XYZ file of C-alpha atoms in Angstrom:
308
model
C -0.162 0.028 -0.045
C 1.274 3.492 -0.945
C 2.495 5.907 1.897
C -0.035 8.393 0.776
C -2.863 5.994 1.423
C -1.611 4.920 4.920
C -1.193 8.614 5.819
C -4.701 9.305 4.731
C -6.107 6.545 6.545
C -4.373 7.890 9.779
C -5.525 11.389 9.077
C -9.071 10.119 8.686
C -8.775 8.485 12.007
C -7.441 11.061 14.064
C -10.031 13.506 12.563
C -12.714 11.310 13.533
C -11.741 11.238 16.870
C -10.962 14.762 17.342
C -14.185 15.633 15.459
C -16.259 13.433 17.730
C -17.985 11.706 14.432
C -17.422 10.613 11.024
C -19.556 13.229 9.551
C -17.789 16.185 11.466
C -14.190 14.736 10.170
C -15.622 14.547 6.803
C -16.270 18.476 6.840
C -12.800 19.083 8.371
C -11.143 17.033 5.624
C -13.421 18.155 2.587
C -14.409 14.365 2.092
C -17.683 12.524 2.050
C -18.698 10.735 5.179
C -18.458 7.414 3.128
C -14.903 8.171 2.211
C -13.974 8.760 5.943
C -15.826 5.600 7.021
C -13.981 3.694 4.335
C -10.677 5.008 5.035
C -10.929 4.075 8.872
C -12.306 0.692 8.025
C -9.235 0.056 5.749
C -6.881 1.246 8.475
C -8.694 -1.189 10.906
C -8.409 -4.020 8.495
C -4.521 -3.158 7.845
C -3.673 -3.113 11.535
C -5.960 -5.960 12.457
C -7.857 -4.493 15.523
C -11.142 -2.689 15.919
C -10.446 1.155 16.692
C -13.993 2.235 17.438
C -16.882 1.138 19.382
C -19.550 1.789 16.930
C -23.454 2.170 17.472
C -25.946 3.934 15.563
C -25.985 6.922 18.043
C -22.456 7.042 18.856
C -18.868 6.074 18.602
C -16.087 5.755 20.982
C -12.387 4.435 21.023
C -11.555 1.005 22.075
C -8.575 0.450 24.382
C -6.485 -0.270 21.426
C -7.553 2.924 19.689
C -6.577 4.851 22.393
C -3.358 3.743 22.077
C -2.863 3.896 18.575
C -4.555 7.571 18.714
C -1.667 8.602 21.022
C 1.026 7.323 18.811
C -0.713 8.933 15.680
C -1.094 12.261 17.183
C 2.479 12.351 17.812
C 3.707 11.102 14.513
C 1.312 13.637 12.624
C 2.853 16.460 14.936
C 6.367 15.590 14.182
C 5.263 15.784 10.377
C 3.658 19.077 10.977
C 6.775 20.327 12.813
C 9.062 19.201 10.314
C 7.210 21.114 7.485
C 7.042 24.302 9.773
C 10.640 23.941 10.426
C 11.507 23.716 6.650
C 9.064 26.624 5.615
C 10.820 28.682 8.243
C 14.332 27.771 7.137
C 15.456 27.254 10.650
C 15.177 24.583 13.733
C 13.464 26.995 16.206
C 11.650 25.109 18.751
C 8.076 25.084 17.879
C 4.813 23.308 18.490
C 3.324 21.479 21.779
C 5.578 19.813 24.070
C 4.045 17.523 26.669
C 5.874 16.681 29.875
C 5.292 14.900 33.089
C 6.981 15.150 36.316
C 6.429 14.653 40.183
C 4.349 17.345 41.761
C 6.578 19.325 44.273
C 10.075 18.441 42.633
C 8.177 19.693 39.422
C 7.017 22.874 40.964
C 9.973 23.895 42.948
C 12.719 23.017 40.215
C 11.334 22.050 36.874
C 8.802 24.647 36.272
C 10.943 27.722 36.656
C 13.092 26.119 34.014
C 10.140 25.738 31.462
C 9.047 29.277 32.221
C 12.221 30.583 31.086
C 12.226 28.676 27.829
C 8.512 29.634 27.308
C 9.757 33.407 27.387
C 12.966 32.563 25.196
C 10.894 30.695 22.674
C 7.290 32.287 22.019
C 6.403 29.516 19.298
C 6.900 26.654 22.026
C 3.810 25.473 23.659
C 4.598 23.829 27.037
C 1.821 21.408 28.456
C 2.910 20.262 31.871
C 1.585 17.433 34.076
C 2.349 17.238 37.551
C 1.626 13.986 39.233
C 3.519 11.486 41.225
C 1.942 8.597 39.109
C 4.459 7.007 36.586
C 2.980 7.293 33.187
C 3.658 5.280 30.133
C 4.726 8.079 28.413
C 4.474 6.581 24.681
C 1.074 5.432 24.930
C -0.095 8.769 26.764
C 1.636 10.867 24.361
C 3.969 12.682 26.337
C 7.421 13.992 24.913
C 9.106 14.018 28.141
C 9.237 12.741 31.804
C 11.071 13.294 35.072
C 11.054 10.699 37.413
C 12.490 10.018 40.582
C 13.802 6.688 41.915
C 14.718 3.386 39.944
C 14.085 3.489 36.087
C 13.825 0.074 34.406
C 15.232 -0.333 30.818
C 12.269 0.104 28.499
C 12.199 -0.714 25.072
C 11.715 2.592 23.017
C 12.704 5.063 25.540
C 15.878 7.149 26.148
C 16.916 7.776 29.878
C 19.305 10.702 30.988
C 20.286 10.906 34.704
C 19.937 14.379 35.891
C 21.259 13.632 39.731
C 20.277 12.348 43.087
C 17.858 13.656 45.707
C 20.080 14.096 48.877
C 18.015 13.365 51.825
C 18.256 14.963 55.291
C 17.050 13.704 58.698
C 15.351 16.843 60.267
C 13.181 18.136 63.075
C 12.035 21.171 64.682
C 13.853 22.859 67.576
C 10.240 22.535 69.622
C 10.443 18.800 69.068
C 13.824 18.161 70.138
C 13.368 20.213 73.377
C 10.374 18.030 73.946
C 11.727 14.599 73.197
C 15.504 14.881 73.010
C 17.947 14.722 69.950
C 18.925 11.467 68.783
C 22.748 10.981 68.666
C 22.653 7.696 66.656
C 20.386 5.486 64.186
C 19.610 3.472 66.815
C 18.239 6.285 68.948
C 15.435 6.938 66.304
C 13.539 3.674 67.483
C 12.307 6.023 70.347
C 11.044 8.842 68.182
C 7.890 9.731 66.321
C 8.483 9.541 62.550
C 6.900 11.743 59.832
C 7.059 9.178 56.571
C 6.247 9.544 53.103
C 3.106 7.380 52.599
C 4.576 5.378 49.373
C 7.733 4.072 50.909
C 8.040 0.335 50.481
C 8.965 -0.237 54.165
C 7.025 2.181 56.384
C 8.906 3.065 59.707
C 12.295 2.050 58.004
C 14.975 4.408 56.673
C 18.027 3.078 54.967
C 21.597 4.683 55.252
C 25.140 3.802 53.951
C 26.924 1.335 56.289
C 30.485 2.154 57.320
C 31.729 -0.661 55.567
C 29.807 -0.679 52.441
C 26.256 -1.669 51.620
C 23.286 -0.075 53.828
C 21.731 -0.238 57.076
C 18.297 0.306 58.269
C 17.101 2.699 60.831
C 13.530 1.920 62.438
C 11.275 4.779 63.645
C 7.942 4.893 64.918
C 5.488 5.901 61.744
C 3.356 8.410 63.551
C 2.321 10.312 60.493
C 2.456 9.084 56.918
C 1.599 11.235 53.899
C 2.232 11.158 50.270
C 2.986 14.686 49.735
C 6.453 16.071 50.703
C 5.288 19.459 51.235
C 2.777 18.372 53.885
C 5.675 16.067 55.595
C 7.615 19.352 55.637
C 4.754 21.226 57.318
C 4.296 18.377 59.943
C 8.004 18.560 60.980
C 8.122 22.386 61.424
C 5.101 22.076 63.598
C 6.996 19.662 65.721
C 5.219 16.571 65.288
C 8.219 14.207 64.681
C 11.260 13.603 62.801
C 11.226 13.455 58.820
C 13.447 12.658 56.035
C 13.410 14.724 53.143
C 15.268 15.910 50.144
C 17.789 18.727 50.793
C 16.501 21.032 48.387
C 13.141 21.204 49.892
C 14.436 21.485 53.601
C 17.263 24.120 52.803
C 15.074 27.166 53.723
C 13.787 25.872 56.627
C 17.363 24.865 57.914
C 18.694 28.244 57.261
C 16.032 29.944 59.176
C 16.267 27.860 62.091
C 12.755 26.255 61.701
C 14.391 22.960 61.357
C 17.504 21.566 62.405
C 19.607 18.777 60.733
C 20.108 15.355 62.572
C 22.549 12.805 62.393
C 24.897 14.617 60.141
C 27.606 11.790 60.583
C 25.033 9.260 58.872
C 24.691 9.401 54.938
C 21.129 8.507 53.719
C 20.602 6.316 50.603
C 19.889 9.111 48.005
C 16.970 8.740 45.195
C 17.966 9.169 41.474
C 16.139 11.950 39.321
C 15.942 10.565 35.562
C 14.730 12.175 32.354
C 13.085 10.020 29.866
C 11.808 10.551 26.221
C 10.710 8.159 23.301
C 13.529 7.260 21.212
C 13.220 8.655 17.742
C 15.859 8.807 14.844
C 16.067 12.589 15.148
C 15.345 14.401 18.135
C 12.729 17.330 17.575
C 14.088 20.731 18.385
C 11.465 21.307 20.873
C 12.691 18.422 22.911
C 16.408 18.737 22.602
C 16.011 22.368 23.960
C 14.019 21.186 27.228
C 16.547 18.347 27.665
C 19.417 20.662 27.518
C 17.993 23.181 29.585
C 17.222 20.604 32.396
C 20.522 18.867 32.035
C 22.036 22.298 32.886
C 19.808 23.856 35.312
C 18.653 20.634 37.446
C 22.355 18.841 38.658
C 23.281 22.292 40.486
C 20.087 22.088 42.424
C 20.362 18.441 43.604
C 24.104 18.455 44.107
C 24.511 21.416 46.432
C 26.605 20.558 49.473
C 24.629 19.316 52.367
C 23.260 21.882 54.478
C 25.297 22.079 57.892
C 25.080 24.850 60.665
């Protein structure tokens, strides 16, 4: 089958999804409703799956159709961008870029970089998703993803490490005055813990062991939230001891609202990665964001640990 026929089927399919019906898609494409329907039917026959649930009154995407639609939108977007760049005679970042990132790290560290890029490149459209949920970025149509923690090798994805979250054990002066200051990891067992609610082992923190490997420290899980900023608020309110990223606690430590504990112990870190779908040639809009984050984020993550 000719490439033009393949693209025609994909264009008809995408238009039918976005317009909501074959009739509306036909108007967009200046074709008959029958031509659109036949084009989508040929596409379904070629790929071997049904893309739409059809009734006499409505149509909706099947699960396979939703995944295929995300890929088709990406492919057509790349073609449109390529044409636009050729017409402009330059490789300026243009078009929509979709990025997903953890909520708090994204808000504090990633969003300011994106705002600078938006000011620098007026034809770059940025759509950011702030969520701690891990997305299948290919199926859901994202150009980039920032992730904390371990990243498994995934076919079709490129990965670049940006750095590691340096973790601080902290508490408020009021809490320490009331409960005493722990001097060793063993002392933590008698204290109240303010814990991240998605940790695999609730009430256990891991630290590097002097002879290599790691060692666990137990603490009573008094409060568990799945939001780092709420953990910070709880620690400042004197409700217990927390282990939080250095970039989040630094202001509170400098102002004296929090005190760093056990500076002789080194907590295990959590890596930060940037992921994007692998392509033969990276679009300028993606490249400029990757380069900007690779320059801005490592200095934020690799600041020397705060000390009094």
